[in-house]
JSON list of C-alpha atoms in Angstrom, two decimals:
[
{"chain": "L", "resi": 1, "resn": "UNK", "atom": "CA", "xyz": [20.07, 12.72, 6.68]},
{"chain": "L", "resi": 2, "resn": "UNK", "atom": "CA", "xyz": [23.32, 11.64, 8.55]},
{"chain": "L", "resi": 3, "resn": "UNK", "atom": "CA", "xyz": [25.69, 9.46, 6.03]},
{"chain": "L", "resi": 4, "resn": "UNK", "atom": "CA", "xyz": [27.75, 7.58, 8.60]},
{"chain": "L", "resi": 5, "resn": "UNK", "atom": "CA", "xyz": [26.20, 7.71, 12.63]},
{"chain": "L", "resi": 6, "resn": "UNK", "atom": "CA", "xyz": [29.09, 5.65, 13.98]},
{"chain": "L", "resi": 7, "resn": "UNK", "atom": "CA", "xyz": [31.18, 8.83, 14.81]},
{"chain": "L", "resi": 8, "resn": "UNK", "atom": "CA", "xyz": [28.08, 10.71, 16.40]},
{"chain": "L", "resi": 9, "resn": "UNK", "atom": "CA", "xyz": [27.81, 7.81, 18.13]},
{"chain": "L", "resi": 10, "resn": "UNK", "atom": "CA", "xyz": [30.92, 7.40, 19.58]},
{"chain": "L", "resi": 11, "resn": "UNK", "atom": "CA", "xyz": [30.59, 11.24, 20.56]},
{"chain": "L", "resi": 12, "resn": "UNK", "atom": "CA", "xyz": [27.40, 10.67, 21.91]},
{"chain": "L", "resi": 13, "resn": "UNK", "atom": "CA", "xyz": [28.47, 7.71, 24.40]},
{"chain": "L", "resi": 14, "resn": "UNK", "atom": "CA", "xyz": [31.90, 9.98, 24.82]},
{"chain": "L", "resi": 15, "resn": "UNK", "atom": "CA", "xyz": [29.38, 12.96, 26.16]},
{"chain": "L", "resi": 16, "resn": "UNK", "atom": "CA", "xyz": [27.78, 10.40, 28.62]},
{"chain": "L", "resi": 17, "resn": "UNK", "atom": "CA", "xyz": [31.15, 9.13, 29.89]},
{"chain": "L", "resi": 18, "resn": "UNK", "atom": "CA", "xyz": [32.17, 12.39, 30.86]},
{"chain": "L", "resi": 19, "resn": "UNK", "atom": "CA", "xyz": [29.67, 13.25, 33.08]},
{"chain": "L", "resi": 20, "resn": "UNK", "atom": "CA", "xyz": [29.52, 9.75, 34.68]},
{"chain": "L", "resi": 21, "resn": "UNK", "atom": "CA", "xyz": [33.12, 10.24, 35.39]},
{"chain": "L", "resi": 22, "resn": "UNK", "atom": "CA", "xyz": [32.47, 13.59, 37.05]},
{"chain": "L", "resi": 23, "resn": "UNK", "atom": "CA", "xyz": [29.39, 12.73, 38.74]},
{"chain": "L", "resi": 24, "resn": "UNK", "atom": "CA", "xyz": [30.21, 8.97, 39.84]},
{"chain": "L", "resi": 25, "resn": "UNK", "atom": "CA", "xyz": [31.80, 9.95, 42.96]},
{"chain": "L", "resi": 26, "resn": "UNK", "atom": "CA", "xyz": [29.20, 12.21, 44.29]},
{"chain": "L", "resi": 27, "resn": "UNK", "atom": "CA", "xyz": [26.94, 9.92, 46.22]},
{"chain": "L", "resi": 28, "resn": "UNK", "atom": "CA", "xyz": [30.40, 8.51, 47.69]},
{"chain": "L", "resi": 29, "resn": "UNK", "atom": "CA", "xyz": [32.41, 11.75, 48.46]},
{"chain": "L", "resi": 30, "resn": "UNK", "atom": "CA", "xyz": [31.66, 12.86, 51.59]},
{"chain": "L", "resi": 31, "resn": "UNK", "atom": "CA", "xyz": [31.96, 9.00, 53.30]},
{"chain": "L", "resi": 32, "resn": "UNK", "atom": "CA", "xyz": [35.22, 9.12, 51.55]},
{"chain": "L", "resi": 33, "resn": "UNK", "atom": "CA", "xyz": [36.67, 12.22, 52.59]},
{"chain": "L", "resi": 34, "resn": "UNK", "atom": "CA", "xyz": [35.65, 11.32, 56.12]},
{"chain": "L", "resi": 35, "resn": "UNK", "atom": "CA", "xyz": [37.69, 8.53, 56.26]},
{"chain": "L", "resi": 36, "resn": "UNK", "atom": "CA", "xyz": [40.72, 10.51, 54.90]},
{"chain": "L", "resi": 37, "resn": "UNK", "atom": "CA", "xyz": [40.44, 13.06, 57.63]},
{"chain": "L", "resi": 38, "resn": "UNK", "atom": "CA", "xyz": [41.52, 13.02, 61.19]},
{"chain": "L", "resi": 39, "resn": "UNK", "atom": "CA", "xyz": [39.54, 16.05, 62.12]},
{"chain": "L", "resi": 40, "resn": "UNK", "atom": "CA", "xyz": [35.90, 15.29, 60.97]},
{"chain": "L", "resi": 41, "resn": "UNK", "atom": "CA", "xyz": [35.12, 19.11, 61.54]},
{"chain": "L", "resi": 42, "resn": "UNK", "atom": "CA", "xyz": [36.09, 19.75, 58.00]},
{"chain": "L", "resi": 43, "resn": "UNK", "atom": "CA", "xyz": [34.76, 16.69, 56.25]},
{"chain": "L", "resi": 44, "resn": "UNK", "atom": "CA", "xyz": [31.74, 18.32, 54.31]},
{"chain": "L", "resi": 45, "resn": "UNK", "atom": "CA", "xyz": [34.24, 21.68, 53.32]},
{"chain": "L", "resi": 46, "resn": "UNK", "atom": "CA", "xyz": [37.15, 19.17, 51.77]},
{"chain": "L", "resi": 47, "resn": "UNK", "atom": "CA", "xyz": [34.53, 17.19, 50.05]},
{"chain": "L", "resi": 48, "resn": "UNK", "atom": "CA", "xyz": [33.04, 20.35, 48.66]},
{"chain": "L", "resi": 49, "resn": "UNK", "atom": "CA", "xyz": [36.39, 21.39, 47.22]},
{"chain": "L", "resi": 50, "resn": "UNK", "atom": "CA", "xyz": [37.19, 17.73, 46.19]},
{"chain": "L", "resi": 51, "resn": "UNK", "atom": "CA", "xyz": [33.78, 18.17, 43.97]},
{"chain": "L", "resi": 52, "resn": "UNK", "atom": "CA", "xyz": [34.56, 21.50, 42.50]},
{"chain": "L", "resi": 53, "resn": "UNK", "atom": "CA", "xyz": [38.68, 20.46, 41.67]},
{"chain": "L", "resi": 54, "resn": "UNK", "atom": "CA", "xyz": [37.45, 18.81, 38.77]},
{"chain": "L", "resi": 55, "resn": "UNK", "atom": "CA", "xyz": [35.36, 21.55, 37.38]},
{"chain": "L", "resi": 56, "resn": "UNK", "atom": "CA", "xyz": [37.99, 24.16, 38.01]},
{"chain": "L", "resi": 57, "resn": "UNK", "atom": "CA", "xyz": [40.84, 22.08, 36.19]},
{"chain": "L", "resi": 58, "resn": "UNK", "atom": "CA", "xyz": [38.31, 21.98, 33.10]},
{"chain": "L", "resi": 59, "resn": "UNK", "atom": "CA", "xyz": [38.08, 25.85, 33.51]},
{"chain": "L", "resi": 60, "resn": "UNK", "atom": "CA", "xyz": [41.52, 26.11, 33.61]},
{"chain": "L", "resi": 61, "resn": "UNK", "atom": "CA", "xyz": [42.10, 23.80, 30.51]},
{"chain": "L", "resi": 62, "resn": "UNK", "atom": "CA", "xyz": [39.38, 23.65, 28.26]},
{"chain": "L", "resi": 63, "resn": "UNK", "atom": "CA", "xyz": [40.79, 26.75, 26.10]},
{"chain": "L", "resi": 64, "resn": "UNK", "atom": "CA", "xyz": [43.97, 25.17, 25.77]},
{"chain": "L", "resi": 65, "resn": "UNK", "atom": "CA", "xyz": [42.76, 22.21, 24.98]},
{"chain": "L", "resi": 66, "resn": "UNK", "atom": "CA", "xyz": [40.68, 23.68, 22.49]},
{"chain": "L", "resi": 67, "resn": "UNK", "atom": "CA", "xyz": [43.28, 25.01, 20.42]},
{"chain": "L", "resi": 68, "resn": "UNK", "atom": "CA", "xyz": [45.24, 22.13, 20.92]},
{"chain": "L", "resi": 69, "resn": "UNK", "atom": "CA", "xyz": [42.67, 19.95, 19.21]},
{"chain": "L", "resi": 70, "resn": "UNK", "atom": "CA", "xyz": [42.73, 22.66, 16.44]},
{"chain": "L", "resi": 71, "resn": "UNK", "atom": "CA", "xyz": [46.24, 21.51, 15.50]},
{"chain": "L", "resi": 72, "resn": "UNK", "atom": "CA", "xyz": [46.27, 17.87, 16.27]},
{"chain": "L", "resi": 73, "resn": "UNK", "atom": "CA", "xyz": [42.57, 16.98, 15.80]},
{"chain": "L", "resi": 74, "resn": "UNK", "atom": "CA", "xyz": [39.73, 17.05, 17.87]},
{"chain": "L", "resi": 75, "resn": "UNK", "atom": "CA", "xyz": [39.34, 12.87, 17.87]},
{"chain": "L", "resi": 76, "resn": "UNK", "atom": "CA", "xyz": [42.70, 12.77, 19.21]},
{"chain": "L", "resi": 77, "resn": "UNK", "atom": "CA", "xyz": [41.93, 15.21, 22.06]},
{"chain": "L", "resi": 78, "resn": "UNK", "atom": "CA", "xyz": [38.90, 12.98, 22.71]},
{"chain": "L", "resi": 79, "resn": "UNK", "atom": "CA", "xyz": [41.20, 9.89, 22.79]},
{"chain": "L", "resi": 80, "resn": "UNK", "atom": "CA", "xyz": [44.11, 11.31, 25.02]},
{"chain": "L", "resi": 81, "resn": "UNK", "atom": "CA", "xyz": [41.47, 13.00, 27.26]},
{"chain": "L", "resi": 82, "resn": "UNK", "atom": "CA", "xyz": [39.74, 9.72, 28.31]},
{"chain": "L", "resi": 83, "resn": "UNK", "atom": "CA", "xyz": [43.04, 7.97, 28.58]},
{"chain": "L", "resi": 84, "resn": "UNK", "atom": "CA", "xyz": [44.79, 10.41, 30.78]},
{"chain": "L", "resi": 85, "resn": "UNK", "atom": "CA", "xyz": [41.74, 10.70, 32.94]},
{"chain": "L", "resi": 86, "resn": "UNK", "atom": "CA", "xyz": [41.05, 6.67, 33.51]},
{"chain": "L", "resi": 87, "resn": "UNK", "atom": "CA", "xyz": [45.21, 6.83, 34.47]},
{"chain": "L", "resi": 88, "resn": "UNK", "atom": "CA", "xyz": [44.03, 9.49, 37.49]},
{"chain": "L", "resi": 89, "resn": "UNK", "atom": "CA", "xyz": [41.34, 7.68, 38.45]},
{"chain": "L", "resi": 90, "resn": "UNK", "atom": "CA", "xyz": [43.49, 4.62, 39.83]},
{"chain": "L", "resi": 91, "resn": "UNK", "atom": "CA", "xyz": [45.29, 6.66, 42.01]},
{"chain": "L", "resi": 92, "resn": "UNK", "atom": "CA", "xyz": [42.20, 8.35, 43.48]},
{"chain": "L", "resi": 93, "resn": "UNK", "atom": "CA", "xyz": [41.32, 4.84, 44.77]},
{"chain": "L", "resi": 94, "resn": "UNK", "atom": "CA", "xyz": [44.28, 4.73, 46.85]},
{"chain": "L", "resi": 95, "resn": "UNK", "atom": "CA", "xyz": [44.60, 8.08, 48.71]},
{"chain": "L", "resi": 96, "resn": "UNK", "atom": "CA", "xyz": [45.49, 8.77, 52.13]},
{"chain": "L", "resi": 97, "resn": "UNK", "atom": "CA", "xyz": [45.04, 12.14, 52.78]},
{"chain": "L", "resi": 98, "resn": "UNK", "atom": "CA", "xyz": [42.05, 14.59, 51.33]},
{"chain": "L", "resi": 99, "resn": "UNK", "atom": "CA", "xyz": [44.81, 17.25, 49.58]},
{"chain": "L", "resi": 100, "resn": "UNK", "atom": "CA", "xyz": [45.78, 13.78, 47.47]},
{"chain": "L", "resi": 101, "resn": "UNK", "atom": "CA", "xyz": [42.59, 13.50, 46.54]},
{"chain": "L", "resi": 102, "resn": "UNK", "atom": "CA", "xyz": [41.80, 17.21, 45.62]},
{"chain": "L", "resi": 103, "resn": "UNK", "atom": "CA", "xyz": [45.42, 17.14, 43.46]},
{"chain": "L", "resi": 104, "resn": "UNK", "atom": "CA", "xyz": [43.93, 14.16, 41.43]},
{"chain": "L", "resi": 105, "resn": "UNK", "atom": "CA", "xyz": [40.53, 15.55, 40.91]},
{"chain": "L", "resi": 106, "resn": "UNK", "atom": "CA", "xyz": [42.12, 18.76, 39.77]},
{"chain": "L", "resi": 107, "resn": "UNK", "atom": "CA", "xyz": [44.26, 17.08, 37.07]},
{"chain": "L", "resi": 108, "resn": "UNK", "atom": "CA", "xyz": [41.93, 15.10, 36.27]},
{"chain": "L", "resi": 109, "resn": "UNK", "atom": "CA", "xyz": [39.50, 17.94, 35.43]},
{"chain": "L", "resi": 110, "resn": "UNK", "atom": "CA", "xyz": [42.82, 19.62, 33.17]},
{"chain": "L", "resi": 111, "resn": "UNK", "atom": "CA", "xyz": [42.40, 16.40, 31.32]},
{"chain": "L", "resi": 112, "resn": "UNK", "atom": "CA", "xyz": [38.92, 16.32, 30.81]},
{"chain": "L", "resi": 113, "resn": "UNK", "atom": "CA", "xyz": [38.66, 19.88, 29.96]},
{"chain": "L", "resi": 114, "resn": "UNK", "atom": "CA", "xyz": [38.72, 19.89, 26.20]},
{"chain": "L", "resi": 115, "resn": "UNK", "atom": "CA", "xyz": [36.06, 16.82, 25.96]},
{"chain": "L", "resi": 116, "resn": "UNK", "atom": "CA", "xyz": [33.23, 19.08, 25.22]},
{"chain": "L", "resi": 117, "resn": "UNK", "atom": "CA", "xyz": [34.42, 21.62, 22.64]},
{"chain": "L", "resi": 118, "resn": "UNK", "atom": "CA", "xyz": [36.25, 18.27, 20.70]},
{"chain": "L", "resi": 119, "resn": "UNK", "atom": "CA", "xyz": [32.99, 16.28, 20.66]},
{"chain": "L", "resi": 120, "resn": "UNK", "atom": "CA", "xyz": [31.00, 19.05, 20.05]},
{"chain": "L", "resi": 121, "resn": "UNK", "atom": "CA", "xyz": [33.55, 19.56, 16.61]},
{"chain": "L", "resi": 122, "resn": "UNK", "atom": "CA", "xyz": [33.38, 15.86, 15.67]},
{"chain": "L", "resi": 123, "resn": "UNK", "atom": "CA", "xyz": [29.65, 16.02, 15.87]},
{"chain": "L", "resi": 124, "resn": "UNK", "atom": "CA", "xyz": [29.30, 19.23, 13.70]},
{"chain": "L", "resi": 125, "resn": "UNK", "atom": "CA", "xyz": [31.87, 17.59, 11.11]},
{"chain": "L", "resi": 126, "resn": "UNK", "atom": "CA", "xyz": [29.59, 14.37, 10.96]},
{"chain": "L", "resi": 127, "resn": "UNK", "atom": "CA", "xyz": [26.17, 15.65, 10.54]},
{"chain": "L", "resi": 128, "resn": "UNK", "atom": "CA", "xyz": [24.65, 18.08, 7.72]},
{"chain": "L", "resi": 129, "resn": "UNK", "atom": "CA", "xyz": [23.94, 21.88, 8.25]},
{"chain": "L", "resi": 130, "resn": "UNK", "atom": "CA", "xyz": [20.12, 20.70, 8.56]},
{"chain": "L", "resi": 131, "resn": "UNK", "atom": "CA", "xyz": [20.43, 18.52, 11.81]},
{"chain": "L", "resi": 132, "resn": "UNK", "atom": "CA", "xyz": [23.20, 20.26, 13.25]},
{"chain": "L", "resi": 133, "resn": "UNK", "atom": "CA", "xyz": [20.93, 21.41, 16.43]},
{"chain": "L", "resi": 134, "resn": "UNK", "atom": "CA", "xyz": [19.05, 18.31, 16.61]},
{"chain": "L", "resi": 135, "resn": "UNK", "atom": "CA", "xyz": [21.86, 16.32, 17.18]},
{"chain": "L", "resi": 136, "resn": "UNK", "atom": "CA", "xyz": [23.56, 18.41, 19.17]},
{"chain": "L", "resi": 137, "resn": "UNK", "atom": "CA", "xyz": [20.85, 18.20, 21.44]},
{"chain": "L", "resi": 138, "resn": "UNK", "atom": "CA", "xyz": [21.14, 14.58, 21.71]},
{"chain": "L", "resi": 139, "resn": "UNK", "atom": "CA", "xyz": [24.32, 15.30, 22.84]},
{"chain": "L", "resi": 140, "resn": "UNK", "atom": "CA", "xyz": [23.16, 17.65, 25.78]},
{"chain": "L", "resi": 141, "resn": "UNK", "atom": "CA", "xyz": [20.71, 14.63, 26.73]},
{"chain": "L", "resi": 142, "resn": "UNK", "atom": "CA", "xyz": [23.31, 12.09, 26.60]},
{"chain": "L", "resi": 143, "resn": "UNK", "atom": "CA", "xyz": [25.50, 13.87, 28.95]},
{"chain": "L", "resi": 144, "resn": "UNK", "atom": "CA", "xyz": [22.54, 14.64, 31.15]},
{"chain": "L", "resi": 145, "resn": "UNK", "atom": "CA", "xyz": [22.27, 10.67, 30.84]},
{"chain": "L", "resi": 146, "resn": "UNK", "atom": "CA", "xyz": [25.69, 10.34, 32.18]},
{"chain": "L", "resi": 147, "resn": "UNK", "atom": "CA", "xyz": [24.60, 12.66, 35.35]},
{"chain": "L", "resi": 148, "resn": "UNK", "atom": "CA", "xyz": [21.73, 10.42, 35.95]},
{"chain": "L", "resi": 149, "resn": "UNK", "atom": "CA", "xyz": [23.68, 7.00, 35.75]},
{"chain": "L", "resi": 150, "resn": "UNK", "atom": "CA", "xyz": [27.33, 8.29, 36.97]},
{"chain": "L", "resi": 151, "resn": "UNK", "atom": "CA", "xyz": [25.75, 8.87, 40.68]},
{"chain": "L", "resi": 152, "resn": "UNK", "atom": "CA", "xyz": [23.45, 5.84, 40.55]},
{"chain": "L", "resi": 153, "resn": "UNK", "atom": "CA", "xyz": [26.32, 3.76, 39.19]},
{"chain": "L", "resi": 154, "resn": "UNK", "atom": "CA", "xyz": [28.56, 5.47, 41.70]},
{"chain": "L", "resi": 155, "resn": "UNK", "atom": "CA", "xyz": [26.22, 4.64, 44.78]},
{"chain": "L", "resi": 156, "resn": "UNK", "atom": "CA", "xyz": [25.67, 0.94, 43.88]},
{"chain": "L", "resi": 157, "resn": "UNK", "atom": "CA", "xyz": [29.26, 0.13, 43.66]},
{"chain": "L", "resi": 158, "resn": "UNK", "atom": "CA", "xyz": [30.56, 2.02, 46.47]},
{"chain": "L", "resi": 159, "resn": "UNK", "atom": "CA", "xyz": [27.60, 0.46, 49.05]},
{"chain": "L", "resi": 160, "resn": "UNK", "atom": "CA", "xyz": [28.01, -3.12, 47.24]},
{"chain": "L", "resi": 161, "resn": "UNK", "atom": "CA", "xyz": [31.44, -3.28, 46.83]},
{"chain": "L", "resi": 162, "resn": "UNK", "atom": "CA", "xyz": [33.66, -0.25, 48.21]},
{"chain": "L", "resi": 163, "resn": "UNK", "atom": "CA", "xyz": [34.25, 3.32, 47.54]},
{"chain": "L", "resi": 164, "resn": "UNK", "atom": "CA", "xyz": [37.79, 2.41, 45.73]},
{"chain": "L", "resi": 165, "resn": "UNK", "atom": "CA", "xyz": [35.88, 0.68, 43.57]},
{"chain": "L", "resi": 166, "resn": "UNK", "atom": "CA", "xyz": [33.83, 3.36, 42.07]},
{"chain": "L", "resi": 167, "resn": "UNK", "atom": "CA", "xyz": [37.21, 4.95, 41.21]},
{"chain": "L", "resi": 168, "resn": "UNK", "atom": "CA", "xyz": [38.38, 1.54, 39.49]},
{"chain": "L", "resi": 169, "resn": "UNK", "atom": "CA", "xyz": [35.59, 1.12, 37.64]},
{"chain": "L", "resi": 170, "resn": "UNK", "atom": "CA", "xyz": [35.21, 4.54, 36.04]},
{"chain": "L", "resi": 171, "resn": "UNK", "atom": "CA", "xyz": [38.67, 4.30, 35.20]},
{"chain": "L", "resi": 172, "resn": "UNK", "atom": "CA", "xyz": [38.01, 1.20, 33.00]},
{"chain": "L", "resi": 173, "resn": "UNK", "atom": "CA", "xyz": [34.66, 2.84, 31.97]},
{"chain": "L", "resi": 174, "resn": "UNK", "atom": "CA", "xyz": [36.89, 5.53, 30.57]},
{"chain": "L", "resi": 175, "resn": "UNK", "atom": "CA", "xyz": [39.73, 3.53, 28.96]},
{"chain": "L", "resi": 176, "resn": "UNK", "atom": "CA", "xyz": [37.14, 1.60, 27.39]},
{"chain": "L", "resi": 177, "resn": "UNK", "atom": "CA", "xyz": [35.82, 4.62, 26.16]},
{"chain": "L", "resi": 178, "resn": "UNK", "atom": "CA", "xyz": [39.39, 5.90, 24.76]},
{"chain": "L", "resi": 179, "resn": "UNK", "atom": "CA", "xyz": [39.91, 2.39, 23.24]},
{"chain": "L", "resi": 180, "resn": "UNK", "atom": "CA", "xyz": [36.20, 2.58, 21.61]},
{"chain": "L", "resi": 181, "resn": "UNK", "atom": "CA", "xyz": [36.77, 5.99, 20.13]},
{"chain": "L", "resi": 182, "resn": "UNK", "atom": "CA", "xyz": [40.18, 5.25, 18.89]},
{"chain": "L", "resi": 183, "resn": "UNK", "atom": "CA", "xyz": [39.22, 2.00, 17.22]},
{"chain": "L", "resi": 184, "resn": "UNK", "atom": "CA", "xyz": [36.22, 4.09, 15.52]},
{"chain": "L", "resi": 185, "resn": "UNK", "atom": "CA", "xyz": [38.15, 7.32, 14.43]},
{"chain": "L", "resi": 186, "resn": "UNK", "atom": "CA", "xyz": [40.65, 4.40, 13.09]},
{"chain": "L", "resi": 187, "resn": "UNK", "atom": "CA", "xyz": [37.55, 2.81, 11.38]},
{"chain": "L", "resi": 188, "resn": "UNK", "atom": "CA", "xyz": [36.37, 5.86, 9.95]},
{"chain": "L", "resi": 189, "resn": "UNK", "atom": "CA", "xyz": [39.57, 6.91, 8.14]},
{"chain": "L", "resi": 190, "resn": "UNK", "atom": "CA", "xyz": [41.78, 8.17, 10.83]},
{"chain": "L", "resi": 191, "resn": "UNK", "atom": "CA", "xyz": [40.93, 11.80, 10.24]},
{"chain": "L", "resi": 192, "resn": "UNK", "atom": "CA", "xyz": [42.13, 14.49, 12.59]},
{"chain": "L", "resi": 193, "resn": "UNK", "atom": "CA", "xyz": [39.14, 16.42, 13.11]}
]
């Protein structure tokens, strides 16, 4: 029922990458924060703040990025958000204090805040009305897949390669996602939606 499945597939993968990026640090965050803090009594509190900082950033930016996407195109926001988040992940591998990680996670959340509305919009523009709910259900499933894969991948990489590699590997995945979305957008006629 969908004439061109490429934009939909790109958005399903993007939704998975969004959740993977947010969740990949979950298994390592407490240990990583413990390495950054001298006062070990505050490790769990700082780890909790780090995990919530990205969500807070997304809350702050989602409406603004949604408006921006209406002006410049939803797919452009998807590509830009993935690229900026990838760039912000790199310094997270090299922080020397807990506050630095909190600030970088918040900024990453700001960048990622516009992804969910933009993903939904691109999907809705590319599917007929009769299958919209079905495809949006697949989109949610893809996001949950990212919530499953992210911690598994982050835990494996963190345990076998090192914790900085989790941030760098996630950055590479998001950069690849930005590149792939840009190519898919161009192949689809460089549409703005």
